[in-house]
Short mmCIF file of C-alpha atoms in Angstrom, two decimals:
data_model
loop_
_atom_site.label_atom_id
_atom_site.label_comp_id
_atom_site.label_asym_id
_atom_site.label_seq_id
_atom_site.Cartn_x
_atom_site.Cartn_y
_atom_site.Cartn_z
CA MET A 1 4.21 135.58 -83.95
CA LEU A 2 3.82 133.68 -80.71
CA LYS A 3 3.89 135.89 -77.63
CA ILE A 4 6.67 134.45 -75.49
CA GLY A 5 6.29 135.89 -72.02
CA VAL A 6 6.80 135.10 -68.38
CA ALA A 7 4.35 134.00 -65.71
CA THR A 8 5.68 136.18 -62.93
CA TYR A 9 5.13 133.43 -60.37
CA THR A 10 8.66 132.57 -61.55
CA LEU A 11 9.89 135.77 -59.88
CA ARG A 12 7.49 135.83 -56.94
CA LEU A 13 10.34 136.60 -54.51
CA TRP A 14 11.51 139.54 -56.64
CA LYS A 15 10.24 143.08 -56.33
CA ILE A 16 8.45 144.71 -59.26
CA ASP A 17 11.44 146.85 -60.26
CA GLU A 18 13.83 143.90 -60.17
CA THR A 19 11.34 141.82 -62.14
CA ILE A 20 10.93 144.48 -64.82
CA ALA A 21 14.70 144.99 -65.08
CA LEU A 22 15.27 141.27 -65.61
CA LEU A 23 12.48 140.94 -68.17
CA GLN A 24 13.94 143.89 -70.08
CA LYS A 25 17.40 142.31 -70.07
CA LEU A 26 15.89 139.13 -71.46
CA GLY A 27 13.88 141.02 -74.08
CA ILE A 28 10.60 139.65 -72.71
CA GLU A 29 7.58 141.70 -73.82
CA TYR A 30 4.64 139.87 -72.22
CA VAL A 31 3.69 138.75 -68.73
CA SER A 32 1.03 136.98 -66.79
CA LEU A 33 1.07 138.82 -63.47
CA LYS A 34 0.99 136.95 -60.19
CA ASP A 35 -0.34 138.69 -57.07
CA ALA A 36 3.25 138.96 -55.80
CA HIS A 37 3.59 141.77 -58.36
CA LEU A 38 -0.06 142.79 -58.67
CA PRO A 39 -1.37 142.41 -55.10
CA ARG A 40 -5.02 141.42 -54.69
CA SER A 41 -5.24 143.96 -51.86
CA SER A 42 -4.45 146.89 -54.18
CA SER A 43 -6.91 149.71 -54.89
CA PRO A 44 -8.07 150.14 -58.51
CA ASP A 45 -5.67 153.09 -58.86
CA GLU A 46 -2.78 151.02 -57.55
CA LEU A 47 -3.62 148.15 -59.90
CA ARG A 48 -3.67 150.44 -62.91
CA ALA A 49 -0.40 152.08 -61.82
CA ILE A 50 1.34 148.70 -61.70
CA ILE A 51 0.00 147.73 -65.11
CA LYS A 52 1.19 151.07 -66.51
CA LYS A 53 4.62 150.54 -64.98
CA PHE A 54 5.02 147.28 -66.90
CA GLN A 55 3.65 148.84 -70.07
CA ALA A 56 5.99 151.82 -69.77
CA ALA A 57 8.87 149.31 -69.64
CA GLY A 58 7.70 147.75 -72.91
CA ILE A 59 6.09 144.76 -71.22
CA THR A 60 2.42 144.01 -71.87
CA PRO A 61 0.47 142.18 -69.16
CA LEU A 62 -1.82 139.73 -70.96
CA SER A 63 -3.29 137.88 -68.00
CA VAL A 64 -3.36 137.68 -64.22
CA GLY A 65 -3.15 134.66 -61.95
CA ASN A 66 -2.99 131.89 -61.07
CA ILE A 67 -5.87 132.68 -58.64
CA ALA A 68 -7.44 130.02 -56.41
CA ILE A 69 -11.22 130.52 -56.54
CA LYS A 70 -13.72 129.01 -54.11
CA ASN A 71 -17.25 127.88 -54.92
CA ASP A 72 -18.46 131.14 -53.47
CA GLU A 73 -19.80 133.97 -55.57
CA ALA A 74 -18.41 136.75 -53.38
CA ASP A 75 -14.94 135.20 -53.55
CA ALA A 76 -15.17 134.75 -57.31
CA ARG A 77 -16.49 138.27 -57.77
CA SER A 78 -13.51 139.70 -55.93
CA ALA A 79 -11.23 137.98 -58.47
CA PHE A 80 -13.26 139.34 -61.39
CA GLU A 81 -13.21 142.83 -59.84
CA TYR A 82 -9.42 142.55 -59.48
CA ALA A 83 -8.96 141.69 -63.18
CA LYS A 84 -11.50 144.32 -64.23
CA ASN A 85 -9.86 147.04 -62.15
CA ALA A 86 -6.45 146.07 -63.54
CA GLY A 87 -7.90 146.23 -67.05
CA ILE A 88 -6.78 142.68 -67.87
CA GLY A 89 -9.02 140.49 -70.01
CA THR A 90 -7.83 137.03 -68.98
CA MET A 91 -7.64 135.48 -65.51
CA VAL A 92 -5.81 132.23 -64.92
CA CYS A 93 -7.76 130.47 -62.15
CA ALA A 94 -8.00 127.27 -60.18
CA PRO A 95 -11.69 126.87 -59.27
CA PRO A 96 -13.44 123.75 -58.02
CA VAL A 97 -15.62 121.91 -60.55
CA GLU A 98 -18.78 122.87 -58.64
CA ALA A 99 -18.11 126.56 -59.25
CA LEU A 100 -18.46 126.29 -63.04
CA PRO A 101 -22.16 127.27 -63.30
CA MET A 102 -21.51 130.35 -61.18
CA LEU A 103 -18.38 131.23 -63.18
CA ASP A 104 -20.33 130.74 -66.41
CA LYS A 105 -22.58 133.55 -65.19
CA LEU A 106 -19.73 135.82 -64.08
CA VAL A 107 -17.66 135.60 -67.30
CA LYS A 108 -20.77 136.90 -69.11
CA GLU A 109 -21.37 139.65 -66.60
CA TYR A 110 -17.73 140.84 -66.53
CA ASP A 111 -16.80 139.90 -70.12
CA ILE A 112 -13.50 138.57 -68.79
CA ARG A 113 -12.01 135.27 -69.91
CA LEU A 114 -11.31 132.70 -67.24
CA ALA A 115 -8.50 130.25 -68.08
CA ILE A 116 -8.72 127.16 -65.90
CA HIS A 117 -5.31 125.94 -64.82
CA ASN A 118 -4.61 122.19 -64.78
CA HIS A 119 -2.36 121.06 -61.94
CA GLY A 120 -1.47 117.43 -62.56
CA PRO A 121 -2.39 114.17 -60.88
CA GLU A 122 -2.69 115.76 -57.42
CA ASP A 123 -5.44 118.08 -58.69
CA LYS A 124 -8.81 116.45 -57.95
CA HIS A 125 -10.65 118.97 -60.10
CA PHE A 126 -8.51 119.56 -63.18
CA PRO A 127 -5.51 117.24 -63.46
CA THR A 128 -5.27 117.87 -67.23
CA PRO A 129 -6.68 120.40 -69.70
CA TYR A 130 -9.10 117.73 -70.94
CA ALA A 131 -10.76 117.47 -67.53
CA ALA A 132 -11.71 121.14 -67.76
CA TYR A 133 -12.37 121.16 -71.49
CA GLU A 134 -14.98 118.41 -71.27
CA LEU A 135 -16.95 120.42 -68.71
CA ILE A 136 -16.68 123.89 -70.26
CA LYS A 137 -16.97 123.22 -73.97
CA LYS A 138 -20.72 123.73 -73.87
CA LEU A 139 -20.54 126.69 -71.50
CA ASP A 140 -19.78 130.30 -72.36
CA PRO A 141 -16.71 130.59 -74.65
CA ARG A 142 -15.09 132.95 -72.17
CA LEU A 143 -14.50 129.87 -70.01
CA GLY A 144 -11.24 128.37 -71.26
CA LEU A 145 -7.91 126.90 -70.29
CA CYS A 146 -4.45 127.81 -69.15
CA VAL A 147 -2.56 124.73 -70.32
CA ASP A 148 0.27 124.06 -67.90
CA VAL A 149 2.41 121.82 -70.08
CA GLY A 150 4.34 120.29 -67.19
CA HIS A 151 1.35 119.37 -65.06
CA CYS A 152 -0.46 118.18 -68.20
CA ALA A 153 2.36 115.74 -68.97
CA ARG A 154 2.49 114.59 -65.33
CA GLY A 155 -1.25 114.01 -65.65
CA GLY A 156 -0.54 111.51 -68.42
CA LYS A 157 -1.54 113.64 -71.39
CA ASP A 158 0.71 114.88 -74.18
CA PRO A 159 0.69 118.68 -73.91
CA ALA A 160 1.11 119.38 -77.65
CA ARG A 161 -1.81 117.07 -78.36
CA ALA A 162 -3.88 118.66 -75.59
CA ILE A 163 -3.26 122.14 -77.02
CA TRP A 164 -4.50 120.93 -80.38
CA ASP A 165 -7.45 118.94 -79.03
CA CYS A 166 -8.67 121.78 -76.78
CA ARG A 167 -7.66 124.53 -79.21
CA SER A 168 -10.95 126.42 -79.20
CA ARG A 169 -10.56 127.14 -75.49
CA VAL A 170 -6.82 127.62 -74.95
CA TYR A 171 -6.32 131.16 -73.58
CA ASP A 172 -3.03 131.01 -71.67
CA ILE A 173 0.02 128.75 -71.39
CA HIS A 174 2.41 127.92 -68.57
CA LEU A 175 5.61 126.84 -70.28
CA LYS A 176 8.16 124.73 -68.46
CA ASP A 177 10.13 121.51 -68.60
CA ILE A 178 10.27 118.58 -66.19
CA HIS A 179 12.78 115.82 -65.60
CA THR A 180 10.19 113.03 -66.00
CA THR A 181 6.51 112.82 -66.88
CA GLU A 182 5.96 110.63 -63.81
CA ARG A 183 4.05 112.15 -60.89
CA ASN A 184 7.30 113.28 -59.28
CA GLY A 185 8.43 115.28 -62.33
CA ARG A 186 10.54 118.19 -61.12
CA ALA A 187 11.28 121.51 -62.80
CA ARG A 188 14.14 121.79 -65.27
CA GLU A 189 15.51 124.50 -67.52
CA VAL A 190 13.42 124.38 -70.71
CA GLY A 191 15.26 122.05 -73.07
CA ARG A 192 16.91 119.99 -70.34
CA GLY A 193 13.85 117.96 -69.42
CA VAL A 194 11.73 115.41 -71.23
CA LEU A 195 8.96 117.55 -72.72
CA ASP A 196 8.82 117.86 -76.51
CA ILE A 197 9.14 121.66 -76.58
CA PRO A 198 9.26 121.92 -80.40
CA ALA A 199 5.99 119.94 -80.63
CA ILE A 200 4.37 122.22 -78.03
CA LEU A 201 5.45 125.37 -79.85
CA HIS A 202 4.42 123.90 -83.18
CA ALA A 203 0.96 123.15 -81.80
CA LEU A 204 0.69 126.77 -80.61
CA GLN A 205 1.73 127.99 -84.06
CA LYS A 206 -0.84 125.71 -85.71
CA ILE A 207 -3.68 127.08 -83.60
CA LYS A 208 -2.37 130.64 -84.18
CA PHE A 209 -2.26 131.16 -80.44
CA GLU A 210 -2.39 134.81 -79.43
CA GLY A 211 -2.32 134.59 -75.64
CA ASN A 212 0.59 134.68 -73.23
CA ILE A 213 3.01 131.77 -73.45
CA GLY A 214 4.46 132.30 -70.01
CA PHE A 215 7.58 130.65 -68.68
CA GLU A 216 6.81 129.34 -65.25
CA TYR A 217 10.27 128.38 -64.13
CA GLU A 218 10.06 126.80 -60.71
CA LYS A 219 13.67 125.74 -60.17
CA ASP A 220 16.13 127.99 -58.28
CA GLU A 221 13.36 129.84 -56.44
CA LYS A 222 15.60 132.55 -54.99
CA ASP A 223 17.40 133.39 -58.21
CA PRO A 224 15.75 131.82 -61.23
CA SER A 225 17.33 134.35 -63.60
CA LEU A 226 19.97 132.09 -65.11
CA GLY A 227 17.61 129.17 -65.75
CA LEU A 228 14.96 131.54 -67.06
CA ALA A 229 17.49 133.11 -69.46
CA GLU A 230 18.53 129.68 -70.74
CA SER A 231 14.86 128.71 -71.16
CA VAL A 232 14.10 131.91 -73.06
CA GLY A 233 17.07 131.31 -75.34
CA TYR A 234 16.04 127.71 -75.94
CA VAL A 235 12.53 128.62 -77.03
CA ARG A 236 13.84 131.38 -79.30
CA GLY A 237 16.27 128.90 -80.84
CA VAL A 238 13.54 126.34 -81.44
CA LEU A 239 11.25 128.99 -82.96
CA LYS A 240 14.06 130.20 -85.24
CA VAL A 241 14.23 126.81 -86.92
CA LEU A 242 10.64 125.58 -86.56
CA MET B 1 27.25 115.45 -81.37
CA LEU B 2 28.67 118.95 -81.61
CA LYS B 3 30.72 119.97 -78.60
CA ILE B 4 29.13 123.18 -77.39
CA GLY B 5 31.56 124.84 -75.02
CA VAL B 6 32.73 128.21 -73.79
CA ALA B 7 35.80 130.23 -74.72
CA THR B 8 36.65 131.37 -71.21
CA TYR B 9 37.66 134.82 -72.46
CA THR B 10 33.93 135.36 -71.86
CA LEU B 11 34.59 135.02 -68.12
CA ARG B 12 38.04 136.59 -68.02
CA LEU B 13 37.12 138.71 -64.96
CA TRP B 14 35.87 135.64 -63.09
CA LYS B 15 38.00 133.41 -60.91
CA ILE B 16 38.45 129.76 -61.83
CA ASP B 17 36.06 128.48 -59.15
CA GLU B 18 33.35 130.96 -60.15
CA THR B 19 33.87 130.06 -63.80
CA ILE B 20 33.59 126.34 -63.14
CA ALA B 21 30.48 126.83 -60.98
CA LEU B 22 28.76 128.82 -63.73
CA LEU B 23 29.69 126.34 -66.46
CA GLN B 24 28.32 123.51 -64.32
CA LYS B 25 25.06 125.38 -63.78
CA LEU B 26 24.77 125.84 -67.53
CA GLY B 27 25.62 122.21 -68.21
CA ILE B 28 28.65 123.19 -70.31
CA GLU B 29 31.12 120.33 -70.75
CA TYR B 30 33.87 121.87 -72.91
CA VAL B 31 36.08 124.92 -72.75
CA SER B 32 38.79 126.75 -74.59
CA LEU B 33 40.89 128.17 -71.76
CA LYS B 34 42.10 131.75 -71.81
CA ASP B 35 45.21 132.71 -69.83
CA ALA B 36 42.95 134.45 -67.31
CA HIS B 37 42.14 130.93 -66.10
CA LEU B 38 45.27 129.11 -67.29
CA PRO B 39 48.02 131.70 -66.71
CA ARG B 40 50.97 131.65 -69.09
CA SER B 41 53.24 132.21 -66.08
CA SER B 42 52.21 128.91 -64.46
CA SER B 43 54.62 126.04 -63.87
CA PRO B 44 53.90 122.73 -65.66
CA ASP B 45 52.52 121.32 -62.40
CA GLU B 46 50.26 124.32 -61.95
CA LEU B 47 48.99 124.06 -65.53
CA ARG B 48 48.15 120.38 -65.11
CA ALA B 49 46.45 121.08 -61.78
CA ILE B 50 44.17 123.65 -63.41
CA ILE B 51 43.33 121.30 -66.27
CA LYS B 52 42.53 118.55 -63.75
CA LYS B 53 40.31 120.93 -61.79
CA PHE B 54 38.17 121.54 -64.85
CA GLN B 55 38.14 117.84 -65.73
CA ALA B 56 37.15 116.89 -62.18
CA ALA B 57 34.18 119.26 -62.57
CA GLY B 58 33.09 117.41 -65.72
CA ILE B 59 34.47 120.07 -68.08
CA THR B 60 36.98 119.06 -70.75
CA PRO B 61 39.45 121.71 -71.95
CA LEU B 62 39.79 121.21 -75.72
CA SER B 63 41.98 124.17 -76.58
CA VAL B 64 43.87 127.14 -75.14
CA GLY B 65 44.03 130.71 -76.37
CA ASN B 66 43.61 133.08 -78.01
CA ILE B 67 47.40 133.69 -77.81
CA ALA B 68 49.10 136.55 -79.65
CA ILE B 69 52.29 135.17 -81.22
CA LYS B 70 55.17 137.27 -82.56
CA ASN B 71 57.38 136.40 -85.51
CA ASP B 72 59.95 135.23 -83.02
CA GLU B 73 60.75 131.59 -82.44
CA ALA B 74 61.45 131.95 -78.74
CA ASP B 75 58.08 133.65 -78.25
CA ALA B 76 56.28 131.01 -80.32
CA ARG B 77 58.08 128.21 -78.51
CA SER B 78 56.91 129.53 -75.15
CA ALA B 79 53.32 129.24 -76.39
CA PHE B 80 53.88 125.68 -77.61
CA GLU B 81 55.55 124.77 -74.31
CA TYR B 82 52.53 126.20 -72.49
CA ALA B 83 50.09 124.05 -74.47
CA LYS B 84 52.35 121.01 -74.20
CA ASN B 85 52.75 121.38 -70.46
CA ALA B 86 48.98 121.81 -70.07
CA GLY B 87 48.49 118.68 -72.18
CA ILE B 88 46.21 120.48 -74.64
CA GLY B 89 46.42 119.59 -78.33
CA THR B 90 45.02 122.74 -79.92
CA MET B 91 46.19 126.35 -79.51
CA VAL B 92 44.12 129.24 -80.80
CA CYS B 93 46.63 131.86 -81.92
CA ALA B 94 46.98 135.21 -83.60
CA PRO B 95 50.36 135.18 -85.36
CA PRO B 96 51.60 137.55 -88.05
CA VAL B 97 51.65 136.17 -91.61
CA GLU B 98 55.47 136.21 -91.64
CA ALA B 99 55.58 133.70 -88.78
CA LEU B 100 53.91 130.91 -90.78
CA PRO B 101 57.10 129.14 -91.99
CA MET B 102 58.42 129.07 -88.43
CA LEU B 103 55.08 127.86 -87.06
CA ASP B 104 54.96 125.19 -89.79
CA LYS B 105 58.16 123.84 -88.26
CA LEU B 106 56.96 124.06 -84.66
CA VAL B 107 53.61 122.30 -85.17
CA LYS B 108 55.60 119.34 -86.51
CA GLU B 109 58.08 119.43 -83.64
CA TYR B 110 55.42 119.71 -80.92
CA ASP B 111 52.62 117.82 -82.70
CA ILE B 112 50.21 120.48 -81.49
CA ARG B 113 47.55 122.01 -83.70
CA LEU B 114 47.60 125.76 -84.16
CA ALA B 115 44.23 127.32 -84.96
CA ILE B 116 44.69 130.77 -86.48
CA HIS B 117 42.08 133.21 -85.24
CA ASN B 118 40.53 135.68 -87.71
CA HIS B 119 39.80 139.09 -86.22
CA GLY B 120 37.78 141.03 -88.79
CA PRO B 121 38.53 144.02 -90.99
CA GLU B 122 40.91 145.61 -88.46
CA ASP B 123 43.16 142.53 -88.61
CA LYS B 124 45.88 143.18 -91.23
CA HIS B 125 47.00 139.57 -91.16
CA PHE B 126 43.86 137.46 -90.95
CA PRO B 127 40.61 139.42 -91.32
CA THR B 128 38.72 136.26 -92.35
CA PRO B 129 39.32 132.49 -92.18
CA TYR B 130 39.98 132.53 -95.94
CA ALA B 131 42.99 134.83 -95.50
CA ALA B 132 44.63 132.20 -93.31
CA TYR B 133 43.33 129.19 -95.22
CA GLU B 134 44.85 130.32 -98.50
CA LEU B 135 48.29 130.53 -96.87
CA ILE B 136 48.20 127.35 -94.78
CA LYS B 137 46.42 124.88 -97.00
CA LYS B 138 49.70 123.66 -98.45
CA LEU B 139 51.50 123.72 -95.13
CA ASP B 140 51.41 121.09 -92.38
CA PRO B 141 47.83 120.00 -91.61
CA ARG B 142 48.35 120.88 -87.96
CA LEU B 143 48.12 124.51 -89.06
CA GLY B 144 44.42 125.33 -89.11
CA LEU B 145 41.75 127.82 -88.14
CA CYS B 146 39.71 129.04 -85.25
CA VAL B 147 36.75 130.50 -87.12
CA ASP B 148 35.43 133.47 -85.19
CA VAL B 149 32.00 133.74 -86.74
CA GLY B 150 31.43 137.35 -85.69
CA HIS B 151 34.73 138.73 -86.97
CA CYS B 152 34.35 136.60 -90.12
CA ALA B 153 30.99 138.23 -90.89
CA ARG B 154 32.38 141.69 -90.12
CA GLY B 155 35.15 140.82 -92.57
CA GLY B 156 32.53 140.41 -95.26
CA LYS B 157 32.44 136.63 -95.44
CA ASP B 158 29.52 134.37 -94.57
CA PRO B 159 30.68 132.28 -91.60
CA ALA B 160 28.66 129.15 -92.45
CA ARG B 161 30.09 129.22 -95.96
CA ALA B 162 33.61 129.82 -94.60
CA ILE B 163 33.30 126.82 -92.27
CA TRP B 164 32.34 124.68 -95.25
CA ASP B 165 34.92 126.12 -97.64
CA CYS B 166 37.79 125.79 -95.16
CA ARG B 167 36.48 122.57 -93.61
CA SER B 168 39.71 120.57 -93.82
CA ARG B 169 41.42 123.05 -91.49
CA VAL B 170 38.72 124.15 -89.03
CA TYR B 171 39.92 123.20 -85.54
CA ASP B 172 38.13 125.60 -83.20
CA ILE B 173 35.16 127.96 -83.26
CA HIS B 174 34.37 131.22 -81.49
CA LEU B 175 30.59 131.41 -81.44
CA LYS B 176 28.83 134.73 -80.98
CA ASP B 177 26.27 137.06 -82.48
CA ILE B 178 26.58 140.69 -83.60
CA HIS B 179 24.08 143.46 -84.18
CA THR B 180 25.28 144.15 -87.74
CA THR B 181 27.82 142.64 -90.11
CA GLU B 182 29.22 146.12 -90.72
CA ARG B 183 32.66 146.92 -89.29
CA ASN B 184 31.08 148.31 -86.13
CA GLY B 185 29.15 145.12 -85.36
CA ARG B 186 28.80 144.84 -81.59
CA ALA B 187 28.23 141.76 -79.43
CA ARG B 188 24.70 140.47 -78.85
CA GLU B 189 23.18 137.51 -77.08
CA VAL B 190 23.28 134.62 -79.57
CA GLY B 191 19.97 134.71 -81.43
CA ARG B 192 19.42 138.44 -80.99
CA GLY B 193 21.85 139.56 -83.66
CA VAL B 194 22.04 139.17 -87.42
CA LEU B 195 24.14 136.03 -87.82
CA ASP B 196 22.45 132.95 -89.25
CA ILE B 197 23.16 130.70 -86.27
CA PRO B 198 21.22 127.69 -87.64
CA ALA B 199 23.30 127.85 -90.86
CA ILE B 200 26.54 128.01 -88.84
CA LEU B 201 25.56 125.02 -86.70
CA HIS B 202 24.35 123.12 -89.75
CA ALA B 203 27.72 123.70 -91.45
CA LEU B 204 29.48 122.36 -88.35
CA GLN B 205 27.24 119.29 -88.39
CA LYS B 206 27.91 118.74 -92.09
CA ILE B 207 31.68 118.77 -91.58
CA LYS B 208 31.26 116.54 -88.49
CA PHE B 209 33.16 119.08 -86.44
CA GLU B 210 34.75 117.61 -83.32
CA GLY B 211 36.51 120.64 -81.83
CA ASN B 212 35.34 123.15 -79.29
CA ILE B 213 32.45 125.38 -80.37
CA GLY B 214 33.12 128.03 -77.79
CA PHE B 215 30.76 130.84 -76.90
CA GLU B 216 32.76 134.02 -76.80
CA TYR B 217 30.20 136.35 -75.32
CA GLU B 218 31.67 139.82 -75.16
CA LYS B 219 28.68 141.80 -73.93
CA ASP B 220 28.19 142.54 -70.21
CA GLU B 221 31.87 142.09 -69.38
CA LYS B 222 31.46 142.16 -65.60
CA ASP B 223 28.60 139.69 -65.46
CA PRO B 224 28.05 137.92 -68.75
CA SER B 225 26.24 135.01 -67.06
CA LEU B 226 22.70 135.93 -68.10
CA GLY B 227 23.56 136.59 -71.75
CA LEU B 228 25.71 133.48 -71.85
CA ALA B 229 22.85 131.39 -70.43
CA GLU B 230 20.45 132.76 -73.04
CA SER B 231 23.01 132.06 -75.77
CA VAL B 232 23.54 128.49 -74.54
CA GLY B 233 19.78 127.91 -74.50
CA TYR B 234 19.39 129.36 -77.98
CA VAL B 235 21.99 127.06 -79.50
CA ARG B 236 20.50 124.03 -77.74
CA GLY B 237 17.07 124.99 -79.06
CA VAL B 238 18.35 125.37 -82.61
CA LEU B 239 20.18 122.03 -82.39
CA LYS B 240 17.06 120.31 -81.06
CA VAL B 241 15.17 121.12 -84.24
CA LEU B 242 18.00 121.19 -86.81
#
């Protein structure tokens, strides 16, 4: 069973209680927590309390992020400490290429998986999952990918194919749809854009993906609930028939 | 292409403008109008103005109803006049069995299709589509069915099978999901209940159904928008793969 969740960046303007209430209404059982809901400034006790709050509501946090990481060990360490203190085993991150040797060391030290997020043609470091995969495939296996299917497609690569090609290192997914795969592709309700959502989900089934498949719905920033609900329904409908 | 619409009973507590705005957000292009939005007390000009308002918003009214009809010609005529004045060719109705000969006459006179709504085991007249089909199949072909898939299943009949078996007379659909097919089956977001939605949609594809397939979402009466959005997404997802 694929774990269909939400990347809580979607609800970054919503408080934790509102976010949990919406996820419960939608029957969502997994999240990737953004710092809007799991603040980086929190104490270890506060971090654990927030995680427990989600868990008590029947929602399992599977990852944190996306976290921008500098090529600076102290900065990277603070991110690893954050994930460690929260008790979360996967961090979605956007590091610069030069930081990879240092991160290769830290994933070993912390035993935490780092999922590099691809951000499309504007991203000098990792426009597509392949850009990261080529560099990390010989490094520690805890270095992996968060495949953002929208940015991947805008970067000129088929996301279903990328999931398959990079399968040994796919640890997290940002699920979305976009109105065109051109650079200017804008967010759409999942199913109303141009991405081949059934192919993406089929690829995730084929690789027996066990990480968070998180909706990152970036339309209707103030109240994304309706578009998120439609997106959730669409993916459930596709999975029913697939 | 199946016409996925909304039976506006779903939004009976919402004003017309709110209803139209929500349907536009959801990309819904068809409706079956309930009297909450197309009041029976309206003048012909008012009825046409409401129809035009929906059309101007890109939403085509395909039917009206559900209308309770008595075994009384004056009462039935007022319903036919209502549909005629609104310019709508299909009325979803709940008549008593005894009214069928009179309605057989009126569908000819008005050239308006009457789609008999089945309402489950509590409905003495038409618990399932079959109950109506057996009585109307030798009457005027403008006498047909609105298959309510939830009530049909609660009435002990498989809705996909009923759509196929009664295919020559299926003119409207109430689409929904229920938590059990027992008598006490309660409304659920489409996809979260027990109905085989892919089979229902496949049956409608097989019979090349051209009428309104209207979500009648009866959960969350005050604000059904979230559950309706999820339901819309689910059906689109199923249809994408089917």
